[in-house]
Coordinates of C-alpha atoms in Angstrom, one line a residue:
X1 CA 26.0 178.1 -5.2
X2 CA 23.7 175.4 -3.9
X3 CA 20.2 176.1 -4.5
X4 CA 17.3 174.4 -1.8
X5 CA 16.3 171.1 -2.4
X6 CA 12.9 172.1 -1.9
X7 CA 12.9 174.2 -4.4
X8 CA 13.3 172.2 -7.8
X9 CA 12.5 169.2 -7.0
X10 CA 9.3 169.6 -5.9
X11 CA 5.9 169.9 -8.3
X12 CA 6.6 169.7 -11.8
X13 CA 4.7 168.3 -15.0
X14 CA 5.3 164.4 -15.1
X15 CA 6.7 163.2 -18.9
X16 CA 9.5 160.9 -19.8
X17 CA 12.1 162.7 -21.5
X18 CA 13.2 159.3 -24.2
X19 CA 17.2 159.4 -24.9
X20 CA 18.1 158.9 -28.6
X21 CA 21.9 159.2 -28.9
X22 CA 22.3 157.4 -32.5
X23 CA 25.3 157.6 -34.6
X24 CA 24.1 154.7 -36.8
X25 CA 23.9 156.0 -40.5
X26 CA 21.0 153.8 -41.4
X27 CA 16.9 154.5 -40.9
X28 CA 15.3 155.6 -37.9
X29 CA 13.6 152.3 -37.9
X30 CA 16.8 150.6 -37.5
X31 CA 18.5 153.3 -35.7
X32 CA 20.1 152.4 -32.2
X33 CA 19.3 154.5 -29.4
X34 CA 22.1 155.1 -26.9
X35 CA 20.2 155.0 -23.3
X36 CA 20.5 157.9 -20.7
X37 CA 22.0 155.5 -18.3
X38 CA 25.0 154.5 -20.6
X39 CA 26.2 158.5 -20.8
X40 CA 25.9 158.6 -17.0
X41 CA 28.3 156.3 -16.4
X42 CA 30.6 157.2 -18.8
X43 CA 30.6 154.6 -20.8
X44 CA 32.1 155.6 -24.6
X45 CA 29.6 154.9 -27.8
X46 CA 32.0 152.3 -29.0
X47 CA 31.8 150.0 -26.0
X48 CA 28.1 150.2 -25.7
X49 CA 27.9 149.3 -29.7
X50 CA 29.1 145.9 -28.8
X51 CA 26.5 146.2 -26.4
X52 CA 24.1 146.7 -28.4
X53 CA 24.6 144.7 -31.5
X54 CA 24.4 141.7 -28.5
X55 CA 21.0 143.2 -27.4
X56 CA 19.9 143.1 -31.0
X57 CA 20.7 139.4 -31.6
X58 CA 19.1 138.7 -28.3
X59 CA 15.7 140.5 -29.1
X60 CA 16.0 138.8 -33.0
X61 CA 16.1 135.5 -30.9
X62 CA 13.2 136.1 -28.9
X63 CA 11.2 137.3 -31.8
X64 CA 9.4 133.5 -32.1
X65 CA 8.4 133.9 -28.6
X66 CA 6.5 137.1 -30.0
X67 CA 4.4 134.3 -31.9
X68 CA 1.7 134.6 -29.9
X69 CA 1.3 138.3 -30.2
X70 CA 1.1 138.3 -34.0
X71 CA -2.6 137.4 -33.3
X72 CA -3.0 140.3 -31.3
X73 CA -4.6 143.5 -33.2
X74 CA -2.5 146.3 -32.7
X75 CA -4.9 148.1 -31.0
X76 CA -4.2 145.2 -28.2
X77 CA -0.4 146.0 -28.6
X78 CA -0.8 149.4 -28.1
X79 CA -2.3 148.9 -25.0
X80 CA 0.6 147.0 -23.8
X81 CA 3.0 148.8 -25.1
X82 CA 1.7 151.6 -22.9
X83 CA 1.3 150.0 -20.1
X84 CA 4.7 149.1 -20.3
X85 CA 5.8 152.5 -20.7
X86 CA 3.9 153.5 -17.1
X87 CA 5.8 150.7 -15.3
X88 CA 9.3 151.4 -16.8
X89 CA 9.1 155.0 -15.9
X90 CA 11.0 155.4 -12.6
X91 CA 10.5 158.6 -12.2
X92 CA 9.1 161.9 -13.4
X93 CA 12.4 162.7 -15.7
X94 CA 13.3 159.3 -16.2
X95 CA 13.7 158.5 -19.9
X96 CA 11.6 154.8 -20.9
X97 CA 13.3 152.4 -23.2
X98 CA 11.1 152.0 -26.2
X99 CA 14.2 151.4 -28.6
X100 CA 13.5 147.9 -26.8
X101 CA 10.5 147.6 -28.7
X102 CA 11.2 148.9 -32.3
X103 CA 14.1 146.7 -32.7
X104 CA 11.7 143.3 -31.7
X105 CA 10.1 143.6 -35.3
X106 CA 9.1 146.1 -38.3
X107 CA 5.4 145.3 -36.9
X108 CA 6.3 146.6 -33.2
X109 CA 8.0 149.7 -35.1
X110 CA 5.1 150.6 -37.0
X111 CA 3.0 150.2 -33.6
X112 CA 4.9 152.1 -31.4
X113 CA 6.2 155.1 -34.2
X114 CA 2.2 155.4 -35.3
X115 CA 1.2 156.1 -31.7
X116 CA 4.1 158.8 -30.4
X117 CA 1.7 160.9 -28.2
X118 CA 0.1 158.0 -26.7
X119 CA 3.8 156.3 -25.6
X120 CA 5.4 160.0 -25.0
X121 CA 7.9 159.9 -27.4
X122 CA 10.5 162.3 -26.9
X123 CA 14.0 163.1 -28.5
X124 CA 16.6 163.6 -25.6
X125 CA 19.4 166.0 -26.0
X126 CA 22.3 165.5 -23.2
X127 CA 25.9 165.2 -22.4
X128 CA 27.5 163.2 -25.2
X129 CA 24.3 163.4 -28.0
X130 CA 25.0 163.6 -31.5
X131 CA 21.9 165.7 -32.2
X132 CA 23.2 167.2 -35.7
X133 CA 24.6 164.1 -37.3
X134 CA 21.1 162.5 -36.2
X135 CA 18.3 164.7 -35.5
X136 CA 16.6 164.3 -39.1
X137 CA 17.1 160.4 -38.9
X138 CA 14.4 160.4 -36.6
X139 CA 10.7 161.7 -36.8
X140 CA 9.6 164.6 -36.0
X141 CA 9.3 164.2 -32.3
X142 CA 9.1 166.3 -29.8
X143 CA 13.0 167.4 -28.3
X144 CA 14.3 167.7 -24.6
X145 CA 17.4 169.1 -23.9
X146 CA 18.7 168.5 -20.5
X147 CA 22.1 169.0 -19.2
X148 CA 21.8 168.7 -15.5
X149 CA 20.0 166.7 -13.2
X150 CA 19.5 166.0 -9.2
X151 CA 20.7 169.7 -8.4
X152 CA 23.8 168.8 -10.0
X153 CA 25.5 171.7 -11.6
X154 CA 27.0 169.9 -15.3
X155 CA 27.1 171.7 -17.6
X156 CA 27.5 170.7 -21.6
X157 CA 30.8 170.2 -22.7
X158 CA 31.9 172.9 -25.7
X159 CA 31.9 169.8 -28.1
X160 CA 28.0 169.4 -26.9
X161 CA 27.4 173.0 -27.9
X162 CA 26.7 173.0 -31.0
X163 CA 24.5 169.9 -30.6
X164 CA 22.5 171.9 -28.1
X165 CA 22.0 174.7 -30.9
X166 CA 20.9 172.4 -33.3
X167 CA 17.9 170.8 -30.9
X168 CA 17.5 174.6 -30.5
X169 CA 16.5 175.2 -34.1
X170 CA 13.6 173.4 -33.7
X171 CA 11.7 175.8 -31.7
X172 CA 8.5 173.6 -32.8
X173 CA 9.3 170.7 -31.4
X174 CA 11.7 171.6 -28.3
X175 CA 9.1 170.6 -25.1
X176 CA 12.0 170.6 -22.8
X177 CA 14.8 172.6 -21.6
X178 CA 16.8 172.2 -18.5
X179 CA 19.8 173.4 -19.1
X180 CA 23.7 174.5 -17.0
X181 CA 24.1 177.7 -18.9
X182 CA 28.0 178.5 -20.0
X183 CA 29.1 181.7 -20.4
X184 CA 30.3 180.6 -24.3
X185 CA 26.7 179.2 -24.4
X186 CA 24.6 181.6 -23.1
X187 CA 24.9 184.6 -25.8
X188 CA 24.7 181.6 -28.5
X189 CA 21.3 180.0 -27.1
X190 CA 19.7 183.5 -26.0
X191 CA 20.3 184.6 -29.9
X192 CA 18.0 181.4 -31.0
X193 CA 15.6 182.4 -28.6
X194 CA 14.8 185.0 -29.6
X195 CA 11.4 184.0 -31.3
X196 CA 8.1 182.2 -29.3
X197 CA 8.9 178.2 -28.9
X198 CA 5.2 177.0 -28.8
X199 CA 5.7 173.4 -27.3
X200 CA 8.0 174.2 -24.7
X201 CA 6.1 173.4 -20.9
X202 CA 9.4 172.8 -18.9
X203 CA 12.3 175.9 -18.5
X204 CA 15.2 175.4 -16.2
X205 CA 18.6 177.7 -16.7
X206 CA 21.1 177.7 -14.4
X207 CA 24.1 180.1 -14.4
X208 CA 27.1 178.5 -11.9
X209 CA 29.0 181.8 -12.1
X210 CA 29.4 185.2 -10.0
X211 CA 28.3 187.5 -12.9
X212 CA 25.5 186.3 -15.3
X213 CA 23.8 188.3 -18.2
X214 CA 20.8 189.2 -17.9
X215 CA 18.1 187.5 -20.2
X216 CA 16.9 190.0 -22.8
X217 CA 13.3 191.5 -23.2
X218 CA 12.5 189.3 -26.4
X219 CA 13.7 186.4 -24.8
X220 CA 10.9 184.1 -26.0
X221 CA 9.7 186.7 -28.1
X222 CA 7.6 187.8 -24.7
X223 CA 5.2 184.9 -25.0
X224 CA 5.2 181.6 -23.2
X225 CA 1.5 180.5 -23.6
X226 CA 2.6 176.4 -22.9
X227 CA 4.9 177.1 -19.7
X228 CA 3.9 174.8 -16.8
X229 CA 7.3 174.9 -15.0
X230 CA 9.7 178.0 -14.7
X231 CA 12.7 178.3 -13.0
X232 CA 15.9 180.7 -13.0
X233 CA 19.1 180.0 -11.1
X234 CA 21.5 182.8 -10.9
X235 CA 20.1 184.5 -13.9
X236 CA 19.0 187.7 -14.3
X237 CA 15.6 188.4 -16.3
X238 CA 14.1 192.2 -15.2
X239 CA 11.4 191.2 -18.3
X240 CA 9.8 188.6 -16.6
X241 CA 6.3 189.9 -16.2
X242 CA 5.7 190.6 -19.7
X243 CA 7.0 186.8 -20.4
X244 CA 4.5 185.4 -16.8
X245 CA 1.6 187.5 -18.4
X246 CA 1.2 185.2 -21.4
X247 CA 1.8 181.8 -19.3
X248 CA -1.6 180.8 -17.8
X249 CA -0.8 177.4 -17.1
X250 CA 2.3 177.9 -15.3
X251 CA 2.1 175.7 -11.9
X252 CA 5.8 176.1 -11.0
X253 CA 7.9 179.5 -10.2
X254 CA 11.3 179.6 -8.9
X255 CA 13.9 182.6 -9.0
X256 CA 17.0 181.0 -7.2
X257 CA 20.1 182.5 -6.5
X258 CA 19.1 186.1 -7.4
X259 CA 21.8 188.6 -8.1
X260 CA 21.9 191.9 -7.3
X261 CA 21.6 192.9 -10.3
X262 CA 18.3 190.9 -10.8
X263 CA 16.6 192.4 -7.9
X264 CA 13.2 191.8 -8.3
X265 CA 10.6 194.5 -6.4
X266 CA 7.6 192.6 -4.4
X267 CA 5.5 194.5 -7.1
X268 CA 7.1 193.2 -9.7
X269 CA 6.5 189.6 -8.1
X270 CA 3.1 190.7 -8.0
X271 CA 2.3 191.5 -10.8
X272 CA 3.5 188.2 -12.5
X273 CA 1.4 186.4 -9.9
X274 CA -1.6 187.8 -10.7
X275 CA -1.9 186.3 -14.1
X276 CA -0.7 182.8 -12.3
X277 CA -4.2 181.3 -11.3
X278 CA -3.0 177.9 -11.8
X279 CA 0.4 178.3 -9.4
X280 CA 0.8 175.9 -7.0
X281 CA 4.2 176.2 -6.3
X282 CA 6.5 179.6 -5.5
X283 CA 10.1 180.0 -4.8
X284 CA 12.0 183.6 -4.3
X285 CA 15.6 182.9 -3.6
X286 CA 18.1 186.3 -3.4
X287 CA 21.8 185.2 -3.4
X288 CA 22.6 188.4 -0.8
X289 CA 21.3 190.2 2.1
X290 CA 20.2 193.3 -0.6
X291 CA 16.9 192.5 -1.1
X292 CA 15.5 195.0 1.0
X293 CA 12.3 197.0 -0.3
X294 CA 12.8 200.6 -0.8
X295 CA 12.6 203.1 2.3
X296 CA 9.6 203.8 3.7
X297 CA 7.5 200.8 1.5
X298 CA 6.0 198.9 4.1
X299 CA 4.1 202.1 5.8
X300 CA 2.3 202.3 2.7
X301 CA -0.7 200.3 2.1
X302 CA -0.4 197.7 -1.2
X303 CA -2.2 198.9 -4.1
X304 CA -2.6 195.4 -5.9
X305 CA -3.3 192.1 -4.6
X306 CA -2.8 188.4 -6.5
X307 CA -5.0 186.0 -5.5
X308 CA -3.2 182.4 -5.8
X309 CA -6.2 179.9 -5.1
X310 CA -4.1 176.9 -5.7
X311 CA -0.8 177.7 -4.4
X312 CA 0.5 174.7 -2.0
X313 CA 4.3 175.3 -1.6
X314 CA 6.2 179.1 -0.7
X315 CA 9.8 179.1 -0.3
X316 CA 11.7 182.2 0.3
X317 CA 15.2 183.8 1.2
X318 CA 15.8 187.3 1.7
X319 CA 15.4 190.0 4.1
X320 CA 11.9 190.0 6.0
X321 CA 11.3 193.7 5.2
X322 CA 11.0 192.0 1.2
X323 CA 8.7 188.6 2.8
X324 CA 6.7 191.1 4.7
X325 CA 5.6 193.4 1.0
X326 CA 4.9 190.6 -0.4
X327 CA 2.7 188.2 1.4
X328 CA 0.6 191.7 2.2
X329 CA -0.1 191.6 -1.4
X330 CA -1.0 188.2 -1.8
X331 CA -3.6 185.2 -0.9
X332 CA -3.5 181.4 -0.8
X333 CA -6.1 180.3 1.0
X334 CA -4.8 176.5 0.3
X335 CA -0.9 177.3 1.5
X336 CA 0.2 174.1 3.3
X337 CA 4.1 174.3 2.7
X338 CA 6.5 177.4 3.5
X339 CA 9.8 177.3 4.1
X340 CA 11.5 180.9 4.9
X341 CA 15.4 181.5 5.7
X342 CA 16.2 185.5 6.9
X343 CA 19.7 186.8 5.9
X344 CA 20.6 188.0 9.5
X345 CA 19.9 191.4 11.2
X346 CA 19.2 193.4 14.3
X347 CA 15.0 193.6 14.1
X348 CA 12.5 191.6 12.7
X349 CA 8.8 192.6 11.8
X350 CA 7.2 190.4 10.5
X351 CA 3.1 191.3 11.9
X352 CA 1.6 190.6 7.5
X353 CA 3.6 187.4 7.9
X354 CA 1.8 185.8 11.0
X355 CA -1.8 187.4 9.3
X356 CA -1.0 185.7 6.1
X357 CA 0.1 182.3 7.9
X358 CA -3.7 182.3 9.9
X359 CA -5.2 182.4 6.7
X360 CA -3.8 179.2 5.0
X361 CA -4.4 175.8 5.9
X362 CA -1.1 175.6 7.6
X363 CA -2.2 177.0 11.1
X364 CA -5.1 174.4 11.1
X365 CA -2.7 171.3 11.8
X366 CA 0.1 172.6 14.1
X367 CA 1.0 170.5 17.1
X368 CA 5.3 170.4 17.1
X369 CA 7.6 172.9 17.1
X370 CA 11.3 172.1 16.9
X371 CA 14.3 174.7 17.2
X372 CA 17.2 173.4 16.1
X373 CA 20.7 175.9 16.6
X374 CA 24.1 175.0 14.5
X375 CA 26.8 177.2 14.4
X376 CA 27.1 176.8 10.6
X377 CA 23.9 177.0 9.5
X378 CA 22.0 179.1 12.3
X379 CA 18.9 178.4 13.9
X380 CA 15.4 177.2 12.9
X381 CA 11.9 176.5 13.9
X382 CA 9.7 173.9 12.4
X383 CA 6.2 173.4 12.7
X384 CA 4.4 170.3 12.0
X385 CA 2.0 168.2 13.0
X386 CA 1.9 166.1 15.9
X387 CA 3.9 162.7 15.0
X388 CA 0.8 161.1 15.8
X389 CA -1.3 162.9 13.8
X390 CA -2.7 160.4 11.0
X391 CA -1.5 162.3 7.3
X392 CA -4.8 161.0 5.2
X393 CA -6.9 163.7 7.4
X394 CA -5.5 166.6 4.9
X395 CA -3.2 168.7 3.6
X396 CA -0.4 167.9 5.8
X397 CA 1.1 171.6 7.3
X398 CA 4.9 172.5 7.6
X399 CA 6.1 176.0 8.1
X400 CA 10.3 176.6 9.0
X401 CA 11.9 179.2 9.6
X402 CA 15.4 179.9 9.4
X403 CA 18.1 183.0 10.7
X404 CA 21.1 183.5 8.7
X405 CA 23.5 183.9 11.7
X406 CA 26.4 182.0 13.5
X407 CA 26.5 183.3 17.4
X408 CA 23.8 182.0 19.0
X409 CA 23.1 184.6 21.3
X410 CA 22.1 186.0 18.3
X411 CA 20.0 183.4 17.4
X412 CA 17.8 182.9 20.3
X413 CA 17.7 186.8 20.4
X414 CA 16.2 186.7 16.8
X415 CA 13.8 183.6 17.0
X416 CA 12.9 185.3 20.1
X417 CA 11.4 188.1 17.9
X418 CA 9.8 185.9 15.4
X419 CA 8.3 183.6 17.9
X420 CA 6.6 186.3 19.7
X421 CA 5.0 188.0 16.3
X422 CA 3.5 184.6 15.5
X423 CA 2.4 183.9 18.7
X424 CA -1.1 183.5 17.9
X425 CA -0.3 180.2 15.4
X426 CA 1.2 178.7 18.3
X427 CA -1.9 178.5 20.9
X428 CA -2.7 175.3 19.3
X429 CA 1.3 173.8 20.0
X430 CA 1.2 170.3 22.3
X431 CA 5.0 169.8 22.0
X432 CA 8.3 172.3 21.8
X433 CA 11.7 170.5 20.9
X434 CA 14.9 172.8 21.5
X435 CA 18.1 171.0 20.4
X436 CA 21.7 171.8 19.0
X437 CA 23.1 169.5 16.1
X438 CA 26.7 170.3 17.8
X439 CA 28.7 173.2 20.3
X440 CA 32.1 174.0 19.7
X441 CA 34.0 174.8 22.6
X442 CA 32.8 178.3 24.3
X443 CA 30.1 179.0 21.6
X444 CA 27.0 178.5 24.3
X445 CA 28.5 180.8 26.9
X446 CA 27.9 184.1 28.0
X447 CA 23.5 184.2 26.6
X448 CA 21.2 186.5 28.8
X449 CA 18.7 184.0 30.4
X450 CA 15.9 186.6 29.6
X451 CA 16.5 185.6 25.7
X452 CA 15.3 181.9 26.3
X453 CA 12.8 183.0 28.4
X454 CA 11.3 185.4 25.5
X455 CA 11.5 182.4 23.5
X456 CA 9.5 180.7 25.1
X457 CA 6.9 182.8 26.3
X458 CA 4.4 182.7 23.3
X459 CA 4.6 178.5 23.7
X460 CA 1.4 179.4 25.9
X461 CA -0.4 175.9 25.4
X462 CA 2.6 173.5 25.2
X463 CA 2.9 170.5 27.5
X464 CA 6.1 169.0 26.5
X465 CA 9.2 170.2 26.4
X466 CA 12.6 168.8 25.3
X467 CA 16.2 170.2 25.7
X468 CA 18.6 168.0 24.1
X469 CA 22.2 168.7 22.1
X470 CA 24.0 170.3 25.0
X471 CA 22.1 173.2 25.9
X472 CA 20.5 172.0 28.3
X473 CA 23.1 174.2 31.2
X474 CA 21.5 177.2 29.8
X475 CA 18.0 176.5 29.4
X476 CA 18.4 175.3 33.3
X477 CA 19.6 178.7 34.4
X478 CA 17.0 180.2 33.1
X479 CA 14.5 178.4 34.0
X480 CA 15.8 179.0 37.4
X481 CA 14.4 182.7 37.5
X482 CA 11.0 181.1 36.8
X483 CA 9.1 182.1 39.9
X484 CA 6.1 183.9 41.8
X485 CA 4.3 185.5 38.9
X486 CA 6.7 184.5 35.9
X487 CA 5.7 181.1 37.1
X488 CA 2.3 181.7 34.2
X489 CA 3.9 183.7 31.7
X490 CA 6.5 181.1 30.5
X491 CA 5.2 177.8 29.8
X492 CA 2.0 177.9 32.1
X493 CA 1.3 174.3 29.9
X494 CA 3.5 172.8 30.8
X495 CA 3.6 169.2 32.4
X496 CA 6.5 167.6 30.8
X497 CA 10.2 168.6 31.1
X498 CA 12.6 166.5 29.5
X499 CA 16.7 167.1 29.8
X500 CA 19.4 165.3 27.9
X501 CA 22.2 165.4 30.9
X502 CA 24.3 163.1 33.1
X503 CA 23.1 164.4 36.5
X504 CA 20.2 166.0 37.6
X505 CA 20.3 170.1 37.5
X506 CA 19.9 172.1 40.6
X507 CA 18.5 174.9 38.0
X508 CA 15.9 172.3 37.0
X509 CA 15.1 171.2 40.8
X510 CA 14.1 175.1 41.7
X511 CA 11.5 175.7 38.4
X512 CA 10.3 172.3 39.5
X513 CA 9.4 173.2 43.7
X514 CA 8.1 176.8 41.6
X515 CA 5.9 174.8 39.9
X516 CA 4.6 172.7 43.0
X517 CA 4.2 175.6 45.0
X518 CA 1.8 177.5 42.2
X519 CA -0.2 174.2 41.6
X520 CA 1.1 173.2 38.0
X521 CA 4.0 170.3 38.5
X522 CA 6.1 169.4 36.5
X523 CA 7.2 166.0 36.0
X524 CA 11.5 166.2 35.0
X525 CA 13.0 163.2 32.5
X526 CA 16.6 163.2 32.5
X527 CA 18.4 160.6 30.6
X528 CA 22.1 160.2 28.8
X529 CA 20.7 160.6 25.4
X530 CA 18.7 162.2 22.8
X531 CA 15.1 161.6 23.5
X532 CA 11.9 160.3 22.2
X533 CA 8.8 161.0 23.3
X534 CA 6.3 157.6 24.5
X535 CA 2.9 158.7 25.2
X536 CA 2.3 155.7 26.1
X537 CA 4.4 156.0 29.7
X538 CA 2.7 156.7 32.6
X539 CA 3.9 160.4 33.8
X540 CA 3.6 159.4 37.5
X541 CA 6.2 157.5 37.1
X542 CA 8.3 159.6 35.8
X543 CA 9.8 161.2 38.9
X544 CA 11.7 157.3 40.2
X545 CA 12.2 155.9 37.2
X546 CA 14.2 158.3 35.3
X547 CA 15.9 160.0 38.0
X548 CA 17.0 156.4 39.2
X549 CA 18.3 155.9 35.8
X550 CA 20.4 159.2 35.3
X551 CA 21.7 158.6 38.8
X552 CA 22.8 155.0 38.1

């Protein structure tokens, strides 16, 4: 399982989770945190104690050149202190050192343990932690419990288990949880959560296996009145509007890597949307192509709506019969980002999609299209703004779409349909990029030249065009049936023809005299290699130079 990158990494609340990984017997003010970076690279408790006790030493040396500070109220420390603690923060789950500042002096101690909201202190639970031989050294600060990071499934260790259920029995104090569920953890941790855990703002469980369990209906005792990010990878949790009801502040959604057993009904979505005013960013991920709606669903008319006035980012994967319920049902007025990938099938209607796209900021911004075709990982559209287009102006817009399927036929076939359903977000399109990341022998042949001309019939107001990646052959051909009439139904924009090929195309030589003859030339780039567009070239030149250069 490899869930998006788009998906998690993406808008969530920005603390500091602080590793504290002692094992020293002694005070919390003389404790000796073991830093996040130290357990990352494997590096065993013993070695970094020699470490450590060198770092000590160093910082009891350099305590006379804290001299100067002693005059300092410690109002004026704090100060620093925190401004320290915004520079050392990398990023938003990056743990900051402050162990480096208790252990400079008892003074610096009482500073930075009397102000633990101000600095974020935080307790961090993770691979290698001794959280019950240590936990009630330290104050009472608030515990995160992270055991994987960077969309890297790692999950605890069974030694680490138990050291997970003891940051668990602080339901108090537990802000954090992002957690690589077990199947020898996951009965253990959904038993202690069983009641509400009032701190926590960040959720993150993800089940690597085929099979998960599914979370229970008193899972968090139904309430969740702090949750500002939510997400669920590969596990089940049919409850999850009763839990979404309570969570006000949530600003992050994502169901990943949905099971079949965890289908989720576009009503059920629904309904925990509408108590979501504060969303700004949704993700509905189904692991198979079962995701379809029930029979008959999308001829009846949707009885509730959500209104989502913040929403920014959409991602979704599933069939479009599912995408089509839902955004009926829904508004974001503010929508700039949505990235959709369709399992593969024989027809796509998708009319409520291209309705709720006009009425988001995305279709405001349009200029470039790109289609991209692999044979791996099917084919794609992207829509952007121009290149040129300055990003300060606004929110900047980005809509993909993807097609689960490896022939590419098929592909053009399905984009085909797509394209023509959105048609009217594309009047406002300047540029159309169609390219193939590789071919393997035989896998262009045999497409019906009407299926690239249905692709690119709605590109109505495009100007340029590039064919690039090796499919340029069989975008010639059928441009070579371009003529009389046809000549303004495919590409009537067009001004701009660019091919990636080693010769010029006898295909590409008869759309071009069609064009003449109708009065709308065409000037023709060819050149040996993947191309860039210069606005800055003069187009009449375009004819000599470049055909001189493909025939040199």
């Amino acid at each position: 399982m490899n869930p998006h990158q788009s998906q998690l990494d993406s808008t969530v609340p920005c603390q500091s989770p602080l590793l504290v990984n002692s094992t020293a017997s002694h005070s919390f003010l003389d404790a000796s945190p073991i830093p996040i970076d130290v357990l990352s690279e494997g590096r065993g408790e013993d070695e970094y104690r020699i470490e450590e006790k060198q770092r000590i030493r160093v910082a009891q040396a350099h305590r006379h050149s804290t001299q100067p500070t002693r005059t300092l109220p410690d109002n004026v420390l704090l100060e620093i202190f925190d401004f320290y603690r915004a520079a050392s923060v990398e990023s938003w789950d990056s743990p900051w050192k402050w162990d480096t500042l208790v252990h400079v002096c008892r003074r610096w101690r009482h500073v930075v343990f009397s102000s633990p909201r101000r600095l974020d202190l935080q307790l961090l639970c993770t691979h290698g932690t001794p959280v019950r031989r240590t936990l009630d050294r330290w104050p009472s600060l608030p515990i995160v419990i992270k055991y994987w990071s960077n969309l890297k499934f790692r999950p605890p260790a069974p030694e680490d288990e138990d050291n997970i259920i003891a940051a668990l029995e602080h339901p108090d104090r537990v802000r954090w949880i992002q957690l690589a569920v077990t199947t020898s953890l996951f009965g253990k941790m959904v038993a202690l959560m069983q009641i509400p855990f009032p701190a926590l703002t960040f959720l993150s469980l993800w089940f690597d296996g085929e099979v998960a369990p599914p979370l229970p209906s008193s899972f968090l005792d139904g309430s969740a009145p702090h949750l500002q990010d939510f997400s669920l990878i590969g596990i089940p949790f049919l409850a999850l509007p009763n839990t979404l009801l309570s969570a006000s502040d949530l600003g992050s959604l994502q169901l990943l890597e949905i099971p079949s057993a965890g289908y989720v009904s576009p009503e059920v979505i629904v309904t925990c949307l509408s108590a979501l005013a504060n969303l700004e960013m949704l993700c509905v991920e189904f692991r198979s192509s079962t995701s379809h709606p029930s029979p008959g669903r999308m001829r009846l008319l949707p009885l509730r709506r959500a209104a989502l006035p913040t929403l920014i980012h959409l991602t979704f994967r599933g069939a479009s019969e599912y995408l089509e319920d839902l955004v009926a049902r829904i508004d974001a007025p503010l929508l700039s980002h949505v990235r959709i990938t369709f399992f593969n099938q024989l027809v796509f209607q998708v009319p409520h999609l291209s309705q709720f796209i006009s009425h988001t900021e995305i279709h405001k911004s349009l200029k470039l299209a790109e289609v991209d075709t692999s044979s791996t990982s099917g084919i794609i559209i992207t829509f952007d703004q121009s290149l040129a287009a300055p990003s300060a102006t606004g929110p900047i817009g980005h809509l993909s779409v993807r097609i689960s399927c490896r022939e590419l036929d098929w592909q053009i076939s399905s984009m085909a349909q797509i394209c023509s359903q959105l048609s009217p977000l594309l009047s406002g399109l300047e540029r159309l990029d169609v390219r193939a990341d590789y071919l393997r022998l035989g896998w262009q042949d045999d497409i019906d030249s009407i299926d690239w001309l249905d692709l690119f019939r709605p590109f109505t107001a495009v100007e340029k065009l590039s064919v690039s990646g090796g499919l340029g052959p069989q975008v010639a051909v059928a441009l070579e049936e371009v003529a009389g009439e046809m000549v303004m139904e495919v590409l009537p924009g067009l001004h701009t023809l660019h091919f990636e090929c080693s010769r010029k195309s006898a295909s590409v030589e008869h759309f071009v005299a069609a064009r003449h003859v109708s009065g709308h030339p065409v000037v023709v780039r060819y050149t040996l290699f993947p191309f860039i567009w210069d606005d800055t070239l003069d187009e009449s030149d375009g004819y000599s130079a470049l055909y001189s250069a493909a025939s040199s």
